[in-house]
Structure formats: structure tokens, C-alpha cells
């Protein structure tokens, strides 16, 4: 028994936070600390990354607690690190930098402290910079961007090479496809100076020749050639950057596992260079299936998903797909207002590339859905006819006509306040049928490096809708929703992300508020995370329970710091803000969201686990205050019959797949 207690005590101490892994000896000590002194010109962390000797690190142990790992001291590696430090400085222009001293001091119990003392000196700066021969290619000279290396800069090898690459780029995007640039430099460390020369030999100016296709069997080569010709026109002056654009255009056809666009052998007699498009066809038919889950306090959902797609249906690259989803939804599962029902949807879509010219496609989508919302149950039928316009790879322009018909049920008539005794669920609907028919234009520019796991870039979009009436059905309105997202890396594994949206729904000569199926709501895992889905905006009473009914305007935004923890595990800290305007027939009512006092703010933290489909996300948000200084503010436009404001819980927990934006 005594031995067991001793073993348990030892195990407990070993698993305590901040415990150590491994023991050293005087002959083979472990590194207790590693420090580099005298570094002022650069970030010490960047210098440490190139060295073999490292200080202790904390990692997640088997128990899940943090474990302190120390490395053995390797004298040979430490000697090499001395040369690595000097090489690091030399590559950046500091030719006289030296490691003056390497200290290895015992720290007891088989541990040592290692210190490198650096004397940086002054950098060798570019005193003379000459570019010879560029006058023979004036168009290339005009295409030069900001030079990576200029007179007075430290002579860094990366900038020296980047300057040569920039000269070649400018030449090769303006016709000089076979141009050569010879770089030379004379460094004088004793005088902290460098003389740099770039000798440019432009050679002949070339034009694009014919486009050849290789590797295609089922897809017509003429279709591939026409797609590449959107970016490349034979006869134009050669532009190397258009090869990547043509490659993206061909890949957009959606039927290739690989696409490579390269230049062929020059035709010296004709002064042209042909373009070769090499493709590898992918399977045209795919079948996908799997489960789907969604959990938050006010809504639980479990679904099964089955999808089939054919990317060359009856030839000519017609894209046809069918998606079926079925499952069960529980609303407010832990309250007396619990509501549950089966949910399902069946959708079919069709796309015809180049239906009206090489840049204009045609799409159609038909969907039937059985759904469940807090204020009502519904069957919905939707039709969407679109004409996507292919401007450039990063641009998305989709004008469309839309028809949506909702048959509502499960609504109550005791809303407070209501509209003619029918409640907002049926406002501006015919009986229990709500019809929306509208024209829509969606425009987006996507400059993100990766739409799933984004680290840098910018995304901007604008959606416009113009609602019209069909006889006595429908509602006339203008709806707009611009959005911007920005992402900036702040070092390895850390990203600062921001998003902002402003939406308005403007009735046009209508009596009464817009139908509930057209309104804005806020709150949830992809909106303001201080509340649950839809529960930030206006709500009204239904059989004694508050249900979201939406409003005419929305303003929301997020600022999020994402960072890695270990392996595929990451975390995030965020601040969200949002407001929703009350739904009325007044055209200017959407502007209520611009009132700073209406904006509610939440902060929180979350965990992320990276998967091929996007991060699995757990977020906890706490609703703090509004800009008028009210702590834990009630839901706006939501008051009990006795005048008491309704307040939602101040803490919300969300589990979802994919980032919030």
C-alpha cells in the first residue's frame, strides 16, 4: 500500500502543469535556456528559427497537460550555429557581424544555460546601382513595379535576387519572352558599401502563337482551346502572366484533375511562341454521402446527405447535380416551448458552360424543402435561373431570377403586437402562402489565398435584390447586402481576421412590413456569437414564448485572432457586434442599425480542430454591452405586454464546421 501511494505521488507530480521531460547529466547536459544577445537589427525569433540549438518548449503530453521538453546540448551543432548566425547576417547585408562569445554555463542537475553574444556592426549599403540595356525594351521599363533593391538599402541577397526576378518579369509580360538578365555585385565590407549591376539582354520581342491541347479524350479540344483563348489571344505580344490566367480558366471547366499551360518552342521565322495546354481528365460522375450535425442551445439538428453529380451530362460539359437531405430538428429542446419535426430537402441543378458566348453560362436550380423555424413550420419551393458571367478567375458575377413559394403552418395568432390578428408570420402573405419573386445580382471578388483555411487576402461582395409582385402575390422591395472580409498573418500560425456587413430592406410603395421569410436576423455561430441563431433581432410572443421575426436592416461585424496550439488544434479570440432594425413599411427604417446605441457587443474564445472540410469549431460568446453603455442589454424592439424588456442569456455556446467567416 505504501509503495502504491509513492507511485501515485510520483505520477501526480510528473503530470502537473509545467513538468519536465527527460534528465541530463554533466557529460550530456540538457539546455535549460538559450539566449542571443546583441540583436537589434532583426527579430530574434527569426534568427532562432535557423539554428539547431534551441531552448525548452512546452508541448501537449499524453495526459493532455503541458510538458516542458529540453534538448540535449550538441557541441558540434552549437559550433555550426555560430557560423549560421554570421551567415544569417551576411545574407541580409551585415558583412561585419560576428558572434563574439559563446557561453555555456552550468545550471545544476545536468542542465546548462547557453548564450550567444553578437556584435552586429554596420550593414554594407548599396552605393551604386546600374541597370544596363533596359532602354532597348521601353515597354518593359514602364512595366517595372517598385524595385526590391534601391540605392542606400542594405545589400540583402534576397533583395538582390528579387530585383533580377522583377526585371525578368517586366520583360516577359511585355513581349521579351527570351530575355536574359545577368546580375553582378562587388561588396566592400571594409567600407560598408556594395556596387550592383544588372545587364539586360532583351533579345527579340515575341507574340503569342497558336494554342495546342494535349491529354484530352472526352472533352472537345476546341472547347478547351476556346476557354484558354479568353486569357490568351494569338497575335498579341507575349505576356507570361497570361499563362497562369489561361490555366485557371481551363481548370474552371470543372472536369480536369490537373491542368498545365506552358510555352512551346518558338517559331523564329514567324516571331511567335505557341502555347501548350496539357490536361488530365477527372471522373465525370461523383457520388457523395454522409451525416451532418448542428448543435446550439436553441437548435439541434441531425441530417443525412446524399449527392450525385455528372460533369459532362450528354456531352458539351453540361453539369447536372442532385442533392437530397433528410433528418430531424429540435428547437428549444430544453424548454417548455420545445418544437420538433422531420426536415428534408431535394434539389436539382443544371449548368451549361458558354451557353451565350465564351463568357456567359446558364444555370438553373429547383428545390423543395420541408423546414422548421421558431415562428412557423414550412414547405418551400424555389426556382433560380442564373446567367453567371466569367470576367476573371477571382471575380464572380451572377445575375438571376428567383421565385420562392412558402406554405406556412404551425404559427400562432397571439403575437404581441400583431397585424390584424394574424401575427407577423403571415404579414403581406396570401392566407398561409408567402411568395417572393425577385431579380438578384451577386458580385464578388475573392483575393483570399484559401477559402477554407484562409491566412491572408481580401474578400468583398455585394448582393442586390429587386422584389416584384405577380398579380396580388409578392412584395415590392429593394434589398442590398455588401460585405467585406480581410485576413492578415501575424507570424507563423497566427491570423488576424475581420468582417463587416451592412444590409437594408427597403419597401417600395407597400403597406405593412415585408414577409417574414425576407427579413434579416442576426446571432448564431456565423454572426453575432453572443446570442443564438436569429435571437439578436426583433422577437415577438407566440403562445407565451419569444420567437425571432427579423427586421428591415442589419449591421454586424467581427474581429478575430486565430492561432495554432499544437498540430491540427487551434484557438481563437473574438469580438462580435451587431444590430437589427425593426420590420416596418417605412422605407428608411433600415437606417436604425446605423445608430451606435443600438449596436450590441460580445466577446469570447473558441477552439478549432483542422479537418479537410474546414475547422471543427467550438465557440463560447459572452454578450457584454451596447454602445450606449448598457451592460447585458435586453433584446431591442422586444417588450412584454407590461412594458418589461425581454433579455436573452448572456452566454452562448456554438458547435459548427467551418470558420465564422
XYZ file of C-alpha atoms in Angstrom:
661
model
C 0.000 0.000 0.000
C 2.858 2.325 0.875
C 4.589 1.567 -2.431
C 1.367 2.265 -4.349
C 0.952 5.633 -2.648
C 4.542 6.564 -3.543
C 3.968 5.591 -7.173
C 0.744 7.616 -7.298
C 2.506 10.672 -5.838
C 5.310 10.427 -8.403
C 2.822 10.107 -11.254
C 0.848 13.102 -9.999
C 3.968 15.246 -9.849
C 5.004 14.127 -13.330
C 1.640 15.148 -14.795
C 1.476 18.543 -13.110
C 1.396 21.587 -15.400
C 4.854 22.708 -16.465
C 6.562 19.395 -15.646
C 9.859 18.416 -17.247
C 10.564 15.593 -19.676
C 13.985 13.882 -19.616
C 17.033 14.189 -17.346
C 20.533 15.388 -18.232
C 23.989 14.588 -16.894
C 27.277 16.510 -16.613
C 28.571 14.605 -19.660
C 25.358 15.088 -21.721
C 23.561 18.132 -20.263
C 20.165 19.450 -21.355
C 19.625 23.054 -22.467
C 17.758 24.882 -19.684
C 17.765 28.235 -21.541
C 19.064 29.612 -24.834
C 19.588 33.359 -25.353
C 21.031 35.518 -28.143
C 22.242 38.930 -27.021
C 23.127 41.998 -29.059
C 20.476 41.541 -31.779
C 18.822 44.861 -32.648
C 18.500 44.846 -36.451
C 16.254 41.753 -36.675
C 13.662 39.795 -34.762
C 15.460 37.322 -32.505
C 12.748 34.719 -33.206
C 13.603 34.780 -36.944
C 17.253 34.170 -36.116
C 16.473 31.327 -33.699
C 14.484 29.502 -36.417
C 17.650 28.826 -38.467
C 19.627 27.392 -35.522
C 19.915 23.795 -34.350
C 20.367 24.714 -30.668
C 17.018 25.534 -29.095
C 15.686 26.365 -25.666
C 12.963 24.371 -23.884
C 9.493 24.167 -25.469
C 6.103 23.316 -23.991
C 4.054 20.664 -25.728
C 0.871 18.752 -25.002
C 1.772 15.498 -23.252
C -0.080 12.190 -23.277
C -2.206 13.374 -20.371
C -3.177 16.489 -22.298
C -1.252 18.753 -19.902
C 1.680 20.918 -20.966
C 5.080 19.225 -20.708
C 8.402 21.112 -20.754
C 10.801 19.479 -23.218
C 14.529 20.205 -23.125
C 17.024 19.271 -25.830
C 20.475 17.757 -25.241
C 23.364 20.137 -25.832
C 25.235 19.236 -29.034
C 28.665 20.992 -29.044
C 29.166 20.369 -32.783
C 25.747 21.850 -33.597
C 26.497 24.828 -31.355
C 29.746 25.478 -33.236
C 27.852 25.295 -36.520
C 25.193 27.661 -35.139
C 27.905 30.262 -34.650
C 28.546 30.183 -38.406
C 24.800 30.124 -39.087
C 24.320 33.367 -37.164
C 27.036 35.092 -39.177
C 25.607 33.698 -42.433
C 22.136 34.968 -41.430
C 23.523 38.490 -41.082
C 25.649 38.264 -44.222
C 22.629 37.264 -46.340
C 20.933 40.455 -45.170
C 23.861 42.799 -45.782
C 25.640 42.795 -42.399
C 29.052 41.538 -43.572
C 30.931 42.544 -40.445
C 28.568 40.899 -37.940
C 30.310 38.401 -35.662
C 29.486 36.084 -32.773
C 31.930 37.435 -30.195
C 31.307 34.880 -27.479
C 29.560 31.568 -26.842
C 28.766 30.993 -23.180
C 27.794 27.597 -21.755
C 27.128 27.941 -18.021
C 26.106 25.005 -15.762
C 22.632 25.393 -14.256
C 22.740 22.373 -11.918
C 21.240 18.869 -12.178
C 22.630 18.151 -15.644
C 21.385 21.469 -17.113
C 23.202 24.326 -18.869
C 22.377 27.862 -19.949
C 23.628 28.796 -23.436
C 24.211 32.402 -24.540
C 25.457 33.754 -27.876
C 26.787 37.333 -27.847
C 26.527 39.078 -31.234
C 28.283 42.220 -32.432
C 26.293 43.440 -35.431
C 28.373 46.301 -36.806
C 27.066 48.335 -39.753
C 25.453 46.939 -42.927
C 27.007 47.178 -46.391
C 24.678 49.563 -48.237
C 24.137 49.818 -51.990
C 26.176 52.813 -53.097
C 25.876 52.299 -56.848
C 23.028 50.541 -58.715
C 23.093 50.296 -62.517
C 20.590 48.663 -64.900
C 22.137 48.430 -68.373
C 20.269 47.591 -71.588
C 16.724 48.257 -70.392
C 16.476 51.193 -72.788
C 16.166 48.625 -75.605
C 12.831 47.493 -74.086
C 10.965 50.707 -73.118
C 7.646 48.875 -72.647
C 9.291 46.607 -70.064
C 10.837 49.602 -68.293
C 7.349 51.114 -67.989
C 6.003 47.829 -66.543
C 8.508 47.714 -63.663
C 6.948 47.712 -60.225
C 8.512 49.073 -57.032
C 12.169 47.938 -57.174
C 13.082 45.457 -54.408
C 16.614 46.918 -54.224
C 17.447 50.617 -54.242
C 20.462 52.830 -53.627
C 21.005 53.202 -49.885
C 19.413 49.861 -48.965
C 21.422 47.208 -47.103
C 22.765 44.745 -49.671
C 20.493 41.770 -48.884
C 20.832 38.690 -51.068
C 17.058 38.179 -51.188
C 16.501 41.728 -52.487
C 19.400 41.311 -54.947
C 17.779 38.185 -56.418
C 14.274 39.737 -56.280
C 15.473 42.703 -58.349
C 16.687 40.351 -61.062
C 13.361 38.476 -60.948
C 11.424 41.753 -61.241
C 13.420 42.795 -64.330
C 12.734 39.420 -65.945
C 9.040 39.621 -65.048
C 8.666 43.072 -66.617
C 10.393 41.857 -69.784
C 8.388 38.645 -70.099
C 4.974 40.270 -69.613
C 5.662 42.800 -72.373
C 6.855 40.524 -75.172
C 10.506 39.759 -74.434
C 9.934 36.083 -73.638
C 13.572 35.018 -74.148
C 15.194 37.985 -72.387
C 18.173 37.396 -70.096
C 19.424 39.369 -67.112
C 22.935 38.964 -65.704
C 23.464 40.254 -62.156
C 26.818 41.092 -60.559
C 27.808 42.703 -57.283
C 31.003 43.961 -55.702
C 30.819 44.091 -51.889
C 33.361 46.171 -49.964
C 32.881 45.164 -46.288
C 35.648 47.433 -45.031
C 33.795 50.497 -46.349
C 30.286 49.077 -45.746
C 29.400 49.538 -49.422
C 28.232 47.491 -52.408
C 28.124 48.154 -56.153
C 25.407 46.314 -58.080
C 24.972 45.928 -61.847
C 22.215 44.269 -63.867
C 22.990 43.698 -67.557
C 19.776 43.249 -69.564
C 19.733 41.486 -72.948
C 16.098 41.792 -74.185
C 16.570 39.866 -77.414
C 13.596 39.606 -79.759
C 10.052 40.724 -78.953
C 7.607 37.828 -79.413
C 3.889 37.350 -79.980
C 1.525 34.567 -78.935
C 1.262 31.746 -81.470
C -1.417 29.045 -81.808
C -2.860 27.163 -78.796
C -2.346 23.383 -78.743
C -4.208 20.946 -76.447
C -2.795 17.653 -75.138
C -4.274 14.942 -72.926
C -7.966 15.378 -73.731
C -10.076 12.409 -74.849
C -13.730 13.027 -73.899
C -13.739 16.811 -73.648
C -13.633 18.518 -77.080
C -10.262 20.140 -77.644
C -11.925 23.100 -79.294
C -13.808 23.811 -76.060
C -10.526 23.745 -74.086
C -8.840 25.933 -76.685
C -11.708 28.442 -76.575
C -11.528 28.575 -72.778
C -7.787 29.271 -72.831
C -8.300 31.906 -75.537
C -10.291 34.024 -73.073
C -6.940 34.884 -71.464
C -4.609 34.365 -74.451
C -5.211 35.790 -77.926
C -2.847 34.575 -80.675
C -1.164 37.561 -82.274
C -0.911 39.644 -79.099
C 2.505 40.429 -77.659
C 3.732 37.692 -75.330
C 2.706 38.060 -71.679
C 3.982 35.339 -69.371
C 1.394 36.144 -66.691
C -1.432 35.141 -69.021
C -0.329 31.511 -68.908
C -1.495 31.252 -65.281
C -4.762 33.000 -66.154
C -5.407 30.583 -69.010
C -4.621 27.658 -66.728
C -7.186 28.901 -64.194
C -9.762 29.381 -66.967
C -9.391 25.810 -68.209
C -9.498 24.427 -64.673
C -12.771 26.305 -64.125
C -14.443 23.888 -66.554
C -14.560 21.546 -63.558
C -13.758 18.285 -65.358
C -9.978 18.106 -65.046
C -7.860 16.652 -62.263
C -4.856 18.639 -63.486
C -4.171 21.480 -65.943
C -0.818 22.867 -67.020
C -0.309 25.699 -69.503
C 3.258 26.173 -70.781
C 5.005 27.755 -73.712
C 6.145 25.692 -76.659
C 9.180 26.003 -78.921
C 9.487 29.475 -80.501
C 8.783 29.874 -84.220
C 11.731 32.098 -85.138
C 10.548 32.674 -88.691
C 7.090 33.842 -87.613
C 8.198 35.556 -84.425
C 5.624 33.663 -82.347
C 5.641 31.246 -79.409
C 2.885 28.591 -79.296
C 1.017 27.748 -76.075
C 0.510 24.146 -74.945
C -2.458 23.266 -72.700
C -1.886 19.848 -71.087
C -4.886 18.414 -69.215
C -5.691 15.313 -67.188
C -9.372 14.409 -67.175
C -11.043 13.568 -63.855
C -14.032 11.219 -63.374
C -17.176 12.899 -64.674
C -19.516 11.205 -62.190
C -19.260 11.520 -58.404
C -21.416 10.251 -55.553
C -21.106 11.682 -52.059
C -22.921 10.893 -48.840
C -22.503 11.341 -45.120
C -24.007 12.669 -41.909
C -24.447 16.266 -40.799
C -24.935 17.630 -37.298
C -25.572 21.031 -35.758
C -25.763 21.844 -32.053
C -26.547 25.001 -30.139
C -28.805 25.603 -27.180
C -31.837 26.696 -29.208
C -31.464 24.319 -32.159
C -30.312 20.716 -32.565
C -30.181 19.107 -35.977
C -29.170 15.703 -37.348
C -29.197 15.050 -41.090
C -28.109 12.585 -43.717
C -26.817 13.886 -47.049
C -26.665 12.169 -50.459
C -25.447 13.881 -53.623
C -24.848 12.825 -57.236
C -23.161 14.893 -59.939
C -22.346 14.428 -63.623
C -19.923 16.993 -65.071
C -20.356 16.069 -68.730
C -24.021 15.121 -68.976
C -24.851 14.317 -72.620
C -21.540 15.932 -73.573
C -20.683 19.630 -74.032
C -19.630 19.850 -70.335
C -23.202 20.108 -69.046
C -23.094 19.911 -65.269
C -26.059 18.242 -63.556
C -26.399 17.500 -59.853
C -28.981 16.178 -57.385
C -28.772 16.665 -53.607
C -31.056 15.072 -51.028
C -31.022 15.815 -47.293
C -33.198 14.377 -44.579
C -33.158 14.458 -40.815
C -34.733 15.780 -37.659
C -34.699 19.188 -35.947
C -35.324 20.101 -32.306
C -35.981 23.756 -31.415
C -35.571 24.919 -27.803
C -35.111 21.279 -26.749
C -34.659 22.105 -23.046
C -37.667 24.411 -22.555
C -41.445 24.110 -22.422
C -41.528 25.713 -25.891
C -39.832 22.647 -27.373
C -40.697 22.094 -31.025
C -39.541 19.225 -33.201
C -40.243 17.760 -36.628
C -38.627 15.912 -39.554
C -36.863 18.165 -42.066
C -35.847 17.374 -45.638
C -34.885 18.925 -48.953
C -34.446 17.771 -52.533
C -32.636 19.941 -55.067
C -31.549 19.583 -58.681
C -29.252 21.991 -60.513
C -28.026 22.380 -64.072
C -25.195 24.391 -65.602
C -24.435 24.918 -69.270
C -20.980 26.499 -69.787
C -20.627 29.016 -72.616
C -24.366 28.997 -73.279
C -24.308 32.507 -74.764
C -20.712 33.081 -75.805
C -17.465 32.057 -74.124
C -18.004 34.205 -71.016
C -21.701 33.671 -70.278
C -23.039 30.448 -68.725
C -26.602 29.409 -67.943
C -27.712 27.812 -64.672
C -30.957 26.559 -63.174
C -31.821 25.202 -59.743
C -35.081 23.722 -58.436
C -35.564 22.868 -54.762
C -38.299 21.548 -52.486
C -37.792 21.849 -48.730
C -39.610 20.940 -45.546
C -38.251 23.118 -42.707
C -38.809 24.255 -39.158
C -38.370 27.743 -37.687
C -39.287 29.050 -34.225
C -42.130 31.204 -35.600
C -43.528 28.705 -38.132
C -43.154 25.406 -39.990
C -42.985 25.497 -43.763
C -42.880 23.789 -47.106
C -40.919 25.799 -49.676
C -40.465 25.517 -53.429
C -37.689 27.537 -55.039
C -36.658 28.226 -58.633
C -33.482 30.040 -59.607
C -32.408 30.895 -63.182
C -28.953 32.445 -63.468
C -26.539 33.764 -66.068
C -23.063 33.662 -64.477
C -20.583 35.939 -66.232
C -16.934 34.869 -66.283
C -14.883 38.070 -66.117
C -11.701 36.850 -64.393
C -10.762 33.950 -62.096
C -11.168 35.976 -58.908
C -14.412 37.645 -59.987
C -17.900 36.198 -59.592
C -20.820 37.993 -61.284
C -24.197 36.208 -61.209
C -27.451 37.917 -62.242
C -30.511 35.708 -61.644
C -34.293 35.486 -61.469
C -35.742 33.851 -58.351
C -39.167 32.543 -57.386
C -39.792 31.297 -53.831
C -43.120 29.999 -52.502
C -43.600 29.203 -48.812
C -46.600 27.397 -47.329
C -46.571 28.234 -43.616
C -48.072 26.267 -40.761
C -47.516 25.872 -37.037
C -47.744 29.630 -36.492
C -49.806 31.285 -33.768
C -52.150 34.253 -33.861
C -51.411 35.693 -30.425
C -48.323 37.653 -31.371
C -47.938 40.843 -29.334
C -48.034 43.188 -31.122
C -49.624 41.626 -34.190
C -51.004 42.678 -37.516
C -54.756 42.357 -37.896
C -54.730 39.399 -35.518
C -52.632 37.251 -37.860
C -49.167 37.987 -36.472
C -46.010 38.786 -38.457
C -45.670 35.222 -39.756
C -48.482 35.952 -42.236
C -47.912 39.666 -42.786
C -48.132 40.501 -46.502
C -48.848 36.868 -47.383
C -51.994 35.464 -49.018
C -53.599 33.213 -46.479
C -50.792 30.908 -45.389
C -48.822 31.344 -48.648
C -45.847 33.739 -48.773
C -44.464 34.368 -52.255
C -41.235 36.144 -53.117
C -40.209 36.817 -56.679
C -37.172 38.945 -57.333
C -34.236 39.755 -59.558
C -30.844 39.393 -57.917
C -27.314 40.454 -58.806
C -24.374 39.000 -56.894
C -20.892 40.412 -57.440
C -17.828 39.185 -55.536
C -14.055 39.498 -55.726
C -12.114 36.808 -53.879
C -8.480 37.606 -53.155
C -8.049 35.010 -50.376
C -5.197 32.514 -50.519
C -7.550 29.677 -49.455
C -11.336 29.975 -48.999
C -11.416 27.168 -46.373
C -8.309 27.787 -44.218
C -7.614 31.442 -45.015
C -4.370 33.096 -43.894
C -4.214 36.241 -45.993
C -6.195 38.201 -48.526
C -9.352 40.216 -49.057
C -12.908 39.242 -49.999
C -15.597 41.757 -50.991
C -19.128 41.049 -52.185
C -22.403 42.799 -52.929
C -25.874 41.216 -53.251
C -28.791 43.252 -54.659
C -32.424 42.133 -54.882
C -35.373 43.834 -56.525
C -38.654 42.290 -55.339
C -41.659 42.450 -57.683
C -45.300 41.386 -57.455
C -47.161 38.816 -59.546
C -50.767 39.899 -59.507
C -51.834 40.108 -55.858
C -48.899 37.948 -54.727
C -45.405 39.093 -53.849
C -43.875 42.169 -52.236
C -42.081 45.066 -53.900
C -38.786 45.939 -52.271
C -35.096 46.706 -52.741
C -32.671 44.635 -50.671
C -28.909 45.190 -50.520
C -26.149 43.446 -48.557
C -22.494 44.475 -49.071
C -19.809 42.535 -47.194
C -16.036 42.741 -46.734
C -13.587 40.308 -45.130
C -9.864 40.835 -44.545
C -7.159 38.429 -43.354
C -3.594 39.210 -42.311
C -0.963 36.795 -40.946
C 0.821 37.912 -37.774
C 3.607 35.375 -37.774
C 3.666 31.606 -38.059
C 0.277 30.096 -37.232
C -1.436 33.386 -36.266
C -4.019 35.263 -38.352
C -5.972 38.456 -37.680
C -9.375 38.288 -39.429
C -12.113 40.916 -39.751
C -15.563 41.077 -41.332
C -18.267 43.734 -41.743
C -21.770 43.640 -43.287
C -24.478 46.260 -43.727
C -27.856 45.247 -45.125
C -31.109 47.051 -45.815
C -34.576 46.001 -46.990
C -36.480 48.988 -48.430
C -40.241 48.536 -49.125
C -41.438 50.233 -52.311
C -44.984 51.650 -52.045
C -46.170 48.782 -49.834
C -48.418 48.691 -46.782
C -47.170 46.643 -43.880
C -43.805 45.095 -43.149
C -42.012 42.717 -45.545
C -42.915 38.994 -45.329
C -41.101 37.254 -42.506
C -39.279 34.973 -44.981
C -37.461 38.004 -46.498
C -36.227 39.737 -43.339
C -32.790 39.970 -41.717
C -31.862 38.201 -38.488
C -28.602 38.137 -36.505
C -26.989 35.868 -33.960
C -25.539 32.377 -34.204
C -22.220 30.673 -34.999
C -21.698 32.657 -38.221
C -22.969 36.008 -36.981
C -23.013 37.599 -33.525
C -21.841 34.754 -31.266
C -23.107 36.374 -28.076
C -26.618 35.110 -28.920
C -28.091 32.054 -30.584
C -29.316 31.877 -34.189
C -31.730 34.671 -35.057
C -32.168 35.844 -31.468
C -30.436 39.217 -31.561
C -33.081 40.917 -33.716
C -36.725 41.727 -33.007
C -38.786 38.945 -31.426
C -42.470 38.603 -30.591
C -44.608 36.413 -28.391
C -46.018 33.149 -29.693
C -48.035 31.134 -27.175
C -46.031 32.601 -24.308
C -42.580 32.131 -25.891
C -40.387 34.619 -27.714
C -39.639 33.809 -31.361
C -37.423 35.788 -33.795
C -39.316 37.621 -36.529
C -36.470 39.584 -38.166
C -36.183 43.156 -39.336
C -35.535 45.581 -42.188
C -31.821 46.144 -41.617
C -28.688 44.503 -40.275
C -25.239 45.691 -39.253
C -22.739 43.187 -37.947
C -19.011 42.735 -37.770
C -16.315 40.597 -36.194
C -12.650 40.906 -35.260
C -10.947 37.576 -34.614
C -7.421 36.474 -33.707
C -6.783 32.872 -34.808
C -3.695 30.971 -33.699
C -2.316 27.441 -33.636
C -1.895 25.499 -30.399
C -0.436 22.105 -31.357
C -0.731 20.032 -34.534
C -4.222 20.453 -36.000
C -5.552 22.113 -32.841
C -6.013 25.860 -32.782
C -7.868 28.576 -30.915
C -9.424 31.984 -31.470
C -10.274 35.128 -29.531
C -13.056 37.275 -30.975
C -15.177 40.382 -30.572
C -18.553 40.478 -32.387
C -21.031 43.328 -32.743
C -24.461 43.518 -34.386
C -27.837 45.225 -34.507
C -31.086 44.561 -36.406
C -33.704 47.191 -37.270
C -37.412 46.623 -36.653
C -39.535 45.487 -39.614
C -41.977 48.130 -40.891
C -43.276 49.508 -44.190
C -41.223 52.702 -43.746
C -38.516 52.792 -46.464
C -35.957 54.477 -44.211
C -36.417 52.233 -41.156
C -33.381 50.072 -42.072
C -31.160 53.032 -41.145
C -31.890 52.405 -37.470
C -28.946 49.988 -37.500
C -26.627 52.965 -38.036
C -27.469 54.262 -34.559
C -24.380 53.365 -32.463
C -26.525 52.959 -29.351
C -28.314 50.004 -30.992
C -25.108 48.029 -31.515
C -24.603 45.148 -29.077
C -21.147 43.716 -28.395
C -19.959 40.251 -27.410
C -16.554 38.775 -26.797
C -15.404 35.212 -26.490
C -12.980 32.430 -27.267
C -13.064 29.160 -29.124
C -11.214 26.020 -30.125
C -10.587 24.798 -33.674
C -9.657 21.340 -34.978
C -8.470 21.386 -38.575
C -10.128 18.876 -40.960
C -10.099 18.520 -44.783
C -13.589 20.070 -44.819
C -12.662 23.062 -42.699
C -12.125 23.527 -38.964
C -14.454 21.857 -36.470
C -15.309 24.802 -34.244
C -16.397 25.300 -30.633
C -17.085 28.931 -29.646
C -18.228 30.478 -26.380
C -19.530 34.050 -26.635
C -20.498 36.451 -23.842
C -22.799 39.357 -24.648
C -21.401 42.322 -22.737
C -22.878 45.708 -23.567
C -24.267 48.082 -26.142
C -22.508 51.258 -27.211
C -24.911 53.329 -25.115
C -23.210 51.816 -22.061
C -25.920 49.324 -21.083
C -24.407 46.147 -19.666
C -26.053 42.850 -20.668
C -28.670 44.767 -22.721
C -32.137 43.342 -23.468
C -33.142 42.339 -26.992
C -34.097 45.504 -28.931
C -37.738 46.020 -30.031
C -38.798 43.141 -27.738
C -41.046 44.019 -24.778
C -43.505 42.078 -22.649
C -47.119 43.355 -22.628
C -46.463 45.050 -19.282
C -43.564 47.021 -20.767
C -40.787 44.890 -19.278
C -37.927 44.365 -21.770
C -37.077 40.792 -22.737
C -33.460 39.678 -22.175
C -31.676 36.660 -23.643
C -28.965 34.622 -21.863
C -25.643 36.458 -21.861
C -23.559 33.336 -22.625
C -23.903 31.284 -25.830
C -22.094 28.099 -26.934
C -21.814 27.129 -30.616
C -20.518 23.960 -32.313
C -20.147 24.074 -36.097
C -17.957 23.170 -39.071
C -16.018 25.909 -40.837
C -14.836 29.312 -39.662
C -17.381 32.008 -38.810
C -16.275 33.843 -41.975
